[in-house]
Short mmCIF file of C-alpha atoms and ligand atoms in Angstrom, two decimals:
data_model
loop_
_atom_site.label_atom_id
_atom_site.label_comp_id
_atom_site.label_asym_id
_atom_site.label_seq_id
_atom_site.Cartn_x
_atom_site.Cartn_y
_atom_site.Cartn_z
CA MET A 1 -61.68 148.56 33.00
CA ILE A 2 -62.24 150.04 36.55
CA PRO A 3 -61.21 148.04 39.68
CA GLY A 4 -64.76 146.79 40.33
CA PRO A 5 -67.53 146.44 39.66
CA THR A 6 -66.00 144.38 36.72
CA ALA A 7 -67.51 142.88 33.77
CA VAL A 8 -69.80 140.03 34.48
CA PRO A 9 -69.67 136.91 32.25
CA PRO A 10 -72.89 136.12 30.36
CA THR A 11 -73.58 132.80 32.29
CA VAL A 12 -73.19 134.66 35.47
CA LEU A 13 -75.34 137.58 34.34
CA LEU A 14 -78.21 135.33 33.08
CA GLU A 15 -78.77 134.27 36.60
CA MET A 16 -80.27 137.70 37.29
CA ALA A 17 -83.10 137.01 34.88
CA ARG A 18 -84.38 133.94 36.54
CA PRO A 19 -87.72 133.94 38.49
CA MET A 20 -87.88 134.63 42.26
CA PHE A 21 -88.52 131.82 44.87
CA ASN A 22 -89.42 131.63 48.40
CA HIS A 23 -86.37 132.62 50.50
CA ARG A 24 -87.64 130.55 53.40
CA GLY A 25 -87.96 127.42 51.30
CA PRO A 26 -85.64 124.37 50.44
CA GLN A 27 -84.53 125.91 47.12
CA PHE A 28 -82.94 128.76 48.86
CA ALA A 29 -81.48 126.58 51.58
CA ASP A 30 -79.69 124.61 48.81
CA LEU A 31 -78.51 127.74 47.16
CA LEU A 32 -77.23 129.21 50.46
CA VAL A 33 -75.43 125.77 51.20
CA ARG A 34 -73.75 125.75 47.75
CA VAL A 35 -72.54 129.44 47.82
CA THR A 36 -71.19 129.07 51.51
CA ALA A 37 -69.27 125.94 50.56
CA GLY A 38 -67.88 127.87 47.41
CA LEU A 39 -66.92 130.66 49.48
CA LYS A 40 -65.22 128.58 52.22
CA ALA A 41 -63.00 127.21 49.53
CA ALA A 42 -62.19 130.72 48.33
CA PHE A 43 -61.44 132.04 51.85
CA ALA A 44 -59.40 128.72 52.47
CA THR A 45 -61.37 128.24 55.74
CA GLN A 46 -63.27 125.49 57.40
CA SER A 47 -64.85 127.82 59.64
CA GLU A 48 -68.08 130.03 59.05
CA VAL A 49 -68.76 132.42 56.18
CA PHE A 50 -71.82 134.82 56.19
CA VAL A 51 -73.48 135.97 53.00
CA LEU A 52 -74.80 139.51 53.49
CA THR A 53 -77.02 141.64 51.17
CA CYS A 54 -74.80 144.68 51.39
CA SER A 55 -71.75 146.05 49.64
CA GLY A 56 -68.09 145.53 50.85
CA THR A 57 -68.33 148.35 53.27
CA GLY A 58 -71.28 146.79 54.97
CA ALA A 59 -69.22 143.58 55.29
CA MET A 60 -66.29 145.73 56.86
CA GLU A 61 -68.92 147.31 59.22
CA ALA A 62 -70.16 143.65 60.14
CA ALA A 63 -66.59 142.49 60.88
CA VAL A 64 -65.99 145.48 63.23
CA VAL A 65 -69.29 145.57 65.10
CA ASN A 66 -69.46 141.87 65.81
CA VAL A 67 -66.14 141.16 67.41
CA LEU A 68 -65.36 144.55 69.27
CA SER A 69 -66.86 146.62 72.04
CA PRO A 70 -66.77 150.50 72.57
CA GLY A 71 -63.52 151.57 74.19
CA ASP A 72 -61.62 148.61 72.72
CA ILE A 73 -58.11 149.59 71.63
CA VAL A 74 -57.65 148.79 67.94
CA LEU A 75 -54.60 149.11 65.84
CA SER A 76 -55.09 150.05 62.20
CA LEU A 77 -52.25 149.94 59.50
CA PRO A 78 -53.82 151.96 56.52
CA TYR A 79 -51.86 152.59 53.33
CA GLY A 80 -54.71 154.19 51.33
CA MET A 81 -58.33 155.01 51.30
CA PHE A 82 -59.90 151.75 52.23
CA GLY A 83 -57.61 151.23 55.11
CA LYS A 84 -58.76 154.56 56.49
CA ARG A 85 -62.24 153.59 56.00
CA PHE A 86 -61.81 150.46 58.17
CA ALA A 87 -60.31 152.66 60.89
CA THR A 88 -63.12 155.20 60.49
CA ILE A 89 -65.83 152.44 60.87
CA ALA A 90 -64.23 151.24 64.20
CA ARG A 91 -64.01 154.59 65.43
CA THR A 92 -67.58 155.46 64.48
CA TYR A 93 -68.65 152.68 66.79
CA GLY A 94 -66.43 153.87 69.65
CA ALA A 95 -63.19 152.00 69.26
CA ASP A 96 -60.21 153.74 70.46
CA VAL A 97 -58.14 153.48 67.14
CA GLU A 98 -54.51 154.06 66.70
CA GLU A 99 -53.49 154.44 63.19
CA ILE A 100 -49.99 153.84 61.87
CA GLU A 101 -50.23 154.83 58.24
CA THR A 102 -47.88 153.63 55.67
CA PRO A 103 -47.23 156.16 52.84
CA TRP A 104 -49.54 155.59 50.04
CA GLY A 105 -48.25 153.52 47.18
CA ARG A 106 -46.19 151.48 49.73
CA VAL A 107 -47.41 148.47 51.75
CA PRO A 108 -47.09 147.93 55.56
CA ARG A 109 -44.43 145.34 56.36
CA GLY A 110 -44.53 142.65 59.13
CA GLU A 111 -41.80 144.57 61.01
CA LEU A 112 -44.06 147.51 61.61
CA LEU A 113 -46.79 145.44 63.32
CA ARG A 114 -44.29 143.20 65.20
CA GLU A 115 -42.61 146.30 66.74
CA ARG A 116 -45.93 147.84 67.79
CA LEU A 117 -47.36 144.64 69.20
CA ALA A 118 -44.06 144.10 71.09
CA LYS A 119 -44.57 147.27 73.03
CA ASP A 120 -48.20 146.11 74.18
CA VAL A 121 -46.88 143.76 76.80
CA GLU A 122 -50.24 143.72 78.58
CA GLY A 123 -52.03 142.65 75.35
CA ASN A 124 -54.35 145.74 75.40
CA ILE A 125 -54.82 145.87 71.66
CA LYS A 126 -58.00 143.88 70.86
CA ALA A 127 -57.67 144.00 67.02
CA VAL A 128 -55.58 144.74 64.09
CA LEU A 129 -57.18 146.23 61.03
CA LEU A 130 -55.54 145.19 57.84
CA THR A 131 -56.11 145.82 54.10
CA HIS A 132 -55.15 143.01 51.78
CA ASN A 133 -55.22 144.90 48.51
CA GLU A 134 -55.57 148.73 48.76
CA THR A 135 -57.62 149.57 45.59
CA SER A 136 -57.17 153.26 45.89
CA THR A 137 -53.28 153.00 45.22
CA GLY A 138 -52.87 149.75 43.62
CA ALA A 139 -50.71 148.25 46.39
CA GLN A 140 -51.12 144.89 47.78
CA ALA A 141 -49.84 143.86 51.29
CA ASN A 142 -48.30 140.51 52.19
CA ILE A 143 -50.91 139.33 54.60
CA GLU A 144 -49.18 136.21 55.41
CA GLU A 145 -46.17 138.12 56.52
CA LEU A 146 -48.36 140.49 58.50
CA ALA A 147 -50.15 137.59 60.11
CA ARG A 148 -46.97 135.96 61.18
CA ALA A 149 -45.80 139.24 62.74
CA ARG A 150 -48.70 139.02 65.15
CA GLY A 151 -46.78 136.22 66.93
CA ASN A 152 -48.51 135.12 70.14
CA HIS A 153 -50.23 138.45 70.66
CA PRO A 154 -53.88 137.90 71.40
CA ALA A 155 -55.23 140.53 69.01
CA LEU A 156 -57.70 139.58 66.44
CA LEU A 157 -56.64 140.09 62.81
CA LEU A 158 -59.31 141.68 60.67
CA VAL A 159 -58.66 141.88 56.96
CA ASP A 160 -60.37 143.70 54.18
CA SER A 161 -59.84 141.56 51.22
CA VAL A 162 -62.71 142.99 49.14
CA SER A 163 -60.37 143.47 46.11
CA GLY A 164 -57.95 140.65 46.83
CA LEU A 165 -59.77 137.49 47.56
CA GLY A 166 -60.03 135.28 44.52
CA ALA A 167 -57.32 137.11 42.67
CA ALA A 168 -54.31 137.09 45.23
CA PRO A 169 -53.40 134.30 47.71
CA LEU A 170 -55.21 134.40 51.07
CA ARG A 171 -55.29 131.26 53.31
CA MET A 172 -57.52 132.23 56.26
CA ASP A 173 -57.05 129.18 58.42
CA GLU A 174 -53.49 128.47 57.70
CA TRP A 175 -52.44 132.11 58.37
CA GLY A 176 -54.63 132.31 61.50
CA LEU A 177 -56.76 135.32 60.20
CA ASP A 178 -59.82 135.90 62.38
CA VAL A 179 -62.22 137.96 60.25
CA VAL A 180 -61.92 138.32 56.54
CA VAL A 181 -64.28 140.40 54.32
CA ALA A 182 -64.90 140.21 50.64
CA ALA A 183 -67.68 141.21 48.04
CA SER A 184 -69.13 139.92 44.99
CA GLN A 185 -68.26 142.60 42.46
CA LYS A 186 -64.39 142.19 42.35
CA ALA A 187 -62.43 139.09 41.63
CA PHE A 188 -65.64 136.86 41.63
CA ALA A 189 -66.90 138.85 38.59
CA ALA A 190 -70.48 138.87 39.83
CA PRO A 191 -72.64 141.95 40.08
CA PRO A 192 -72.32 144.16 42.95
CA GLY A 193 -74.66 143.73 46.16
CA LEU A 194 -73.11 140.97 48.35
CA GLY A 195 -70.64 141.08 51.10
CA PHE A 196 -69.09 138.20 52.75
CA VAL A 197 -67.69 137.76 56.24
CA ALA A 198 -65.53 134.75 57.16
CA MET A 199 -64.97 134.44 60.95
CA SER A 200 -62.50 132.04 62.69
CA ALA A 201 -63.50 130.13 65.87
CA LYS A 202 -61.72 132.87 67.97
CA ALA A 203 -63.72 135.52 66.21
CA LEU A 204 -66.92 133.56 66.72
CA LYS A 205 -66.22 133.45 70.43
CA ALA A 206 -65.36 137.16 70.65
CA MET A 207 -68.81 137.71 68.96
CA GLU A 208 -70.52 136.38 71.90
CA THR A 209 -69.24 139.18 74.24
CA ALA A 210 -68.80 141.96 71.67
CA LYS A 211 -70.99 145.03 72.71
CA MET A 212 -70.94 147.33 69.69
CA PRO A 213 -74.49 148.07 68.75
CA ARG A 214 -75.81 146.14 65.63
CA PHE A 215 -79.06 144.92 64.22
CA TYR A 216 -79.06 144.38 60.46
CA LEU A 217 -75.46 143.38 60.65
CA ASP A 218 -75.88 141.27 63.64
CA LEU A 219 -74.04 137.97 62.78
CA ARG A 220 -75.20 136.12 65.75
CA MET A 221 -78.67 136.31 64.11
CA ALA A 222 -77.21 135.51 60.72
CA ARG A 223 -75.64 132.45 62.24
CA GLN A 224 -78.80 131.12 63.68
CA PHE A 225 -80.59 131.66 60.37
CA HIS A 226 -77.65 130.30 58.21
CA ALA A 227 -77.80 127.10 60.24
CA LYS A 228 -81.39 126.48 58.87
CA GLY A 229 -80.54 127.55 55.34
CA GLN A 230 -81.83 131.11 55.51
CA THR A 231 -80.84 134.67 56.19
CA PRO A 232 -82.49 136.76 58.81
CA PHE A 233 -83.72 139.31 56.37
CA THR A 234 -84.90 138.94 52.76
CA PRO A 235 -81.60 138.20 50.76
CA ALA A 236 -80.74 139.56 47.33
CA ILE A 237 -81.92 136.14 45.80
CA SER A 238 -80.87 136.90 42.16
CA GLN A 239 -77.46 138.19 43.21
CA ILE A 240 -76.94 134.92 45.43
CA ARG A 241 -77.76 133.05 42.07
CA THR A 242 -75.12 134.91 40.31
CA MET A 243 -72.59 134.22 43.01
CA ALA A 244 -73.28 130.41 42.77
CA ALA A 245 -72.66 130.58 39.10
CA ALA A 246 -69.40 132.72 39.62
CA LEU A 247 -68.09 130.14 42.20
CA ASP A 248 -68.94 127.32 40.05
CA MET A 249 -66.73 128.97 37.26
CA MET A 250 -64.03 129.40 39.86
CA GLU A 251 -64.17 125.91 40.85
CA GLN A 252 -63.92 124.64 37.34
CA GLU A 253 -60.79 126.73 36.67
CA GLY A 254 -59.36 125.91 40.00
CA LEU A 255 -58.70 128.65 42.58
CA GLU A 256 -54.81 128.55 42.10
CA GLN A 257 -55.21 128.83 38.44
CA VAL A 258 -57.60 131.88 38.85
CA ILE A 259 -55.06 133.58 41.06
CA ALA A 260 -52.19 132.77 38.59
CA ARG A 261 -54.19 134.13 35.80
CA HIS A 262 -54.79 137.41 37.72
CA ALA A 263 -51.08 137.64 38.46
CA LYS A 264 -50.22 137.20 34.89
CA VAL A 265 -52.58 139.69 33.54
CA ALA A 266 -51.37 142.20 36.24
CA ARG A 267 -47.73 141.60 35.20
CA PHE A 268 -48.59 142.09 31.56
CA CYS A 269 -50.20 145.43 32.54
CA ARG A 270 -47.17 146.68 34.52
CA GLU A 271 -44.68 145.54 32.11
CA THR A 272 -46.39 147.01 29.12
CA ALA A 273 -47.07 150.23 30.63
CA GLN A 274 -43.62 150.67 31.76
CA ARG A 275 -42.38 149.81 28.23
CA MET A 276 -44.68 152.63 27.12
CA GLY A 277 -42.93 154.98 29.46
CA PHE A 278 -45.47 155.10 32.23
CA ARG A 279 -44.38 155.39 35.85
CA LEU A 280 -45.95 152.89 38.30
CA TYR A 281 -47.21 154.40 41.47
CA ALA A 282 -47.15 151.40 43.73
CA GLU A 283 -43.81 150.02 44.95
CA PRO A 284 -42.70 146.81 43.05
CA ALA A 285 -42.90 144.79 46.32
CA GLY A 286 -46.41 145.64 46.66
CA ALA A 287 -47.57 145.16 43.11
CA SER A 288 -51.34 144.38 42.99
CA ASN A 289 -52.94 141.33 41.16
CA THR A 290 -56.04 143.35 40.64
CA VAL A 291 -55.39 147.00 39.86
CA THR A 292 -52.43 149.01 38.40
CA THR A 293 -51.85 152.62 39.09
CA LEU A 294 -50.09 154.67 36.51
CA CYS A 295 -48.84 158.26 37.16
CA VAL A 296 -50.32 160.69 34.82
CA PRO A 297 -47.65 162.40 32.66
CA PRO A 298 -46.73 165.76 34.30
CA GLY A 299 -48.96 168.64 33.31
CA LEU A 300 -51.92 166.47 32.32
CA ASP A 301 -55.16 165.95 34.11
CA SER A 302 -56.39 162.37 34.78
CA ARG A 303 -59.89 163.47 34.34
CA LYS A 304 -59.38 164.86 30.74
CA LEU A 305 -57.47 161.81 29.73
CA ARG A 306 -60.20 159.56 31.06
CA GLN A 307 -62.84 161.59 29.33
CA ARG A 308 -61.19 161.30 25.91
CA MET A 309 -60.62 157.64 26.39
CA LEU A 310 -64.29 157.14 26.98
CA ASP A 311 -65.43 159.63 24.11
CA ASP A 312 -63.00 158.29 21.52
CA TYR A 313 -62.65 154.60 22.40
CA GLY A 314 -65.39 153.69 24.76
CA VAL A 315 -62.86 152.70 27.35
CA VAL A 316 -63.50 153.43 31.09
CA VAL A 317 -60.60 153.58 33.52
CA SER A 318 -60.66 155.16 37.10
CA GLY A 319 -58.69 158.07 38.28
CA GLY A 320 -57.08 158.25 41.67
CA GLN A 321 -58.85 158.71 44.81
CA ALA A 322 -58.90 161.46 47.50
CA HIS A 323 -55.92 163.87 46.89
CA LEU A 324 -54.65 161.55 43.96
CA GLU A 325 -57.60 162.03 41.84
CA ASN A 326 -55.99 163.97 39.05
CA ASP A 327 -52.61 162.39 39.30
CA LEU A 328 -53.31 158.58 38.71
CA ILE A 329 -55.05 156.37 36.36
CA ARG A 330 -56.15 153.13 37.87
CA ILE A 331 -56.68 150.16 35.50
CA GLY A 332 -58.66 147.18 37.06
CA HIS A 333 -57.77 143.67 35.93
CA LEU A 334 -59.99 141.43 38.10
CA GLY A 335 -62.35 138.72 37.11
CA ALA A 336 -62.66 138.07 33.43
CA VAL A 337 -60.26 140.72 32.25
CA THR A 338 -57.65 139.39 29.60
CA THR A 339 -54.25 140.75 28.43
CA ILE A 340 -55.83 141.75 25.30
CA ASP A 341 -58.27 143.96 27.32
CA ILE A 342 -55.24 145.38 28.95
CA ALA A 343 -53.44 145.88 25.64
CA SER A 344 -56.37 147.61 24.11
CA THR A 345 -56.86 149.81 27.19
CA LEU A 346 -53.15 150.93 27.08
CA GLU A 347 -53.28 151.69 23.32
CA ALA A 348 -56.34 153.67 23.73
CA MET A 349 -54.54 155.61 26.32
CA ARG A 350 -51.43 156.05 24.13
CA LEU A 351 -53.60 157.30 21.15
CA VAL A 352 -55.40 159.87 23.34
CA LEU A 353 -52.11 160.99 24.74
CA VAL A 354 -50.60 161.32 21.28
CA GLY A 355 -53.41 163.45 20.32
CA MET A 356 -52.79 165.57 23.19
CA GLY A 357 -49.25 166.12 22.02
CA VAL A 358 -47.53 163.86 24.36
CA GLU A 359 -45.17 161.32 22.79
CA VAL A 360 -45.75 157.78 24.14
CA PRO A 361 -43.76 154.81 22.65
CA LEU A 362 -45.64 151.69 21.12
CA GLN A 363 -46.18 148.67 23.45
CA HIS A 364 -44.25 146.68 21.15
CA LYS A 365 -41.50 147.92 18.40
CA GLU A 366 -42.92 146.03 15.66
CA ALA A 367 -46.48 147.32 15.43
CA SER A 368 -49.14 149.30 17.16
CA LEU A 369 -52.41 147.69 18.35
CA ALA A 370 -54.16 150.72 16.96
CA SER A 371 -55.68 148.72 14.12
CA HIS A 372 -57.46 146.36 16.50
CA VAL A 373 -58.84 149.08 18.58
CA THR A 374 -62.41 149.81 17.66
CA SER A 375 -64.33 152.93 18.55
CA SER A 376 -67.49 152.49 20.51
CA LEU A 377 -68.91 155.19 18.46
C1 PLP B 1 -60.21 147.15 49.34
C2 PLP B 1 -61.64 147.72 49.34
N1 PLP B 1 -62.39 147.67 50.48
C3 PLP B 1 -63.65 148.01 50.68
C4 PLP B 1 -64.27 148.45 49.50
C5 PLP B 1 -65.70 148.87 49.71
O1 PLP B 1 -66.67 148.01 48.90
P1 PLP B 1 -68.11 148.56 48.52
O2 PLP B 1 -67.85 149.70 47.60
O3 PLP B 1 -68.61 147.42 47.80
O4 PLP B 1 -68.77 149.07 49.65
C6 PLP B 1 -63.71 148.47 48.31
C7 PLP B 1 -64.39 148.94 47.11
O5 PLP B 1 -63.75 149.17 45.99
C8 PLP B 1 -62.35 148.09 48.17
O6 PLP B 1 -61.79 148.15 47.11
#
């Protein structure tokens, strides 16, 4: 029940067991075409999507190094750990990064971006770094509103949607986003190991003159190879097969329905947790479709609570990140997670807390779900 990697449906997982084939032959070319077509639908773009054998962070790095040059002025609007990571990557490659941090648990508003860009009358800011869903805090920004706030400013919009895409609305072309990053192990419910980078025509143009150093993540090379149904280097064939199966499932269900299902499970998690007396960490306006963060009752340690949930009920949830490690419980609800998974998780937490002497009300007045929760032991 962590916010990714998430449980992988058996039909997707089985793809890992299939034999290898030539990554420079027609079978791979067909596979790559199929996966990129599915990804374009997920990103809602007609432009180009690159499939990279790397984790989400690798895709974030690819986003930065392919459109920027050392010395470029970059605006970053972090509201948690992953936003700060995006800024760190840009700084590592020599960008001059200005961070305007929104307090964790809250989300940056369009107004914040509009006001800062309005001061940049000469258009010196080359790019804005945004996080769609901040997995470390369980808050989700309104990217459409932020994109609108850019107005006519020439800055590129780079969006980390690693834990958002496929679970929360994101319409790359319609909203005018320039680079959007995602990964296989989140809402797609495929195994970890693949990063995806979608680039607008404007970003592809910027790529031609960008001077940040790059080799493995050089998307100019990836572009040339993608055009002939290949990747520059040996791809993770098995993982790409799982991704094809995951995208097929997504297509069958329909992207809008997949997003609606995530929203429903997320709402169920928040409402049930609140009924049980838990305080939500993220502000209601930024409630995430993929991860819910609960404040640990005062005087308790998230680590002990999580260990007992694992030992007694076989349920794995995450703690907070960075300075919030002991204060939060993060429950992931991406991919194939259902409301009954959430109900069981919350009941396991309730039982552990009761065992620790903390009074926690039942999810529903009528009955406890305790009888349905089986121990892994
Ligand atoms: C919002 C966000 N960005 C980036 C990442 C980094 O992805 P990875 O761990 O695959 O490198 C994560 C991973 O949890 C994430 O949630």
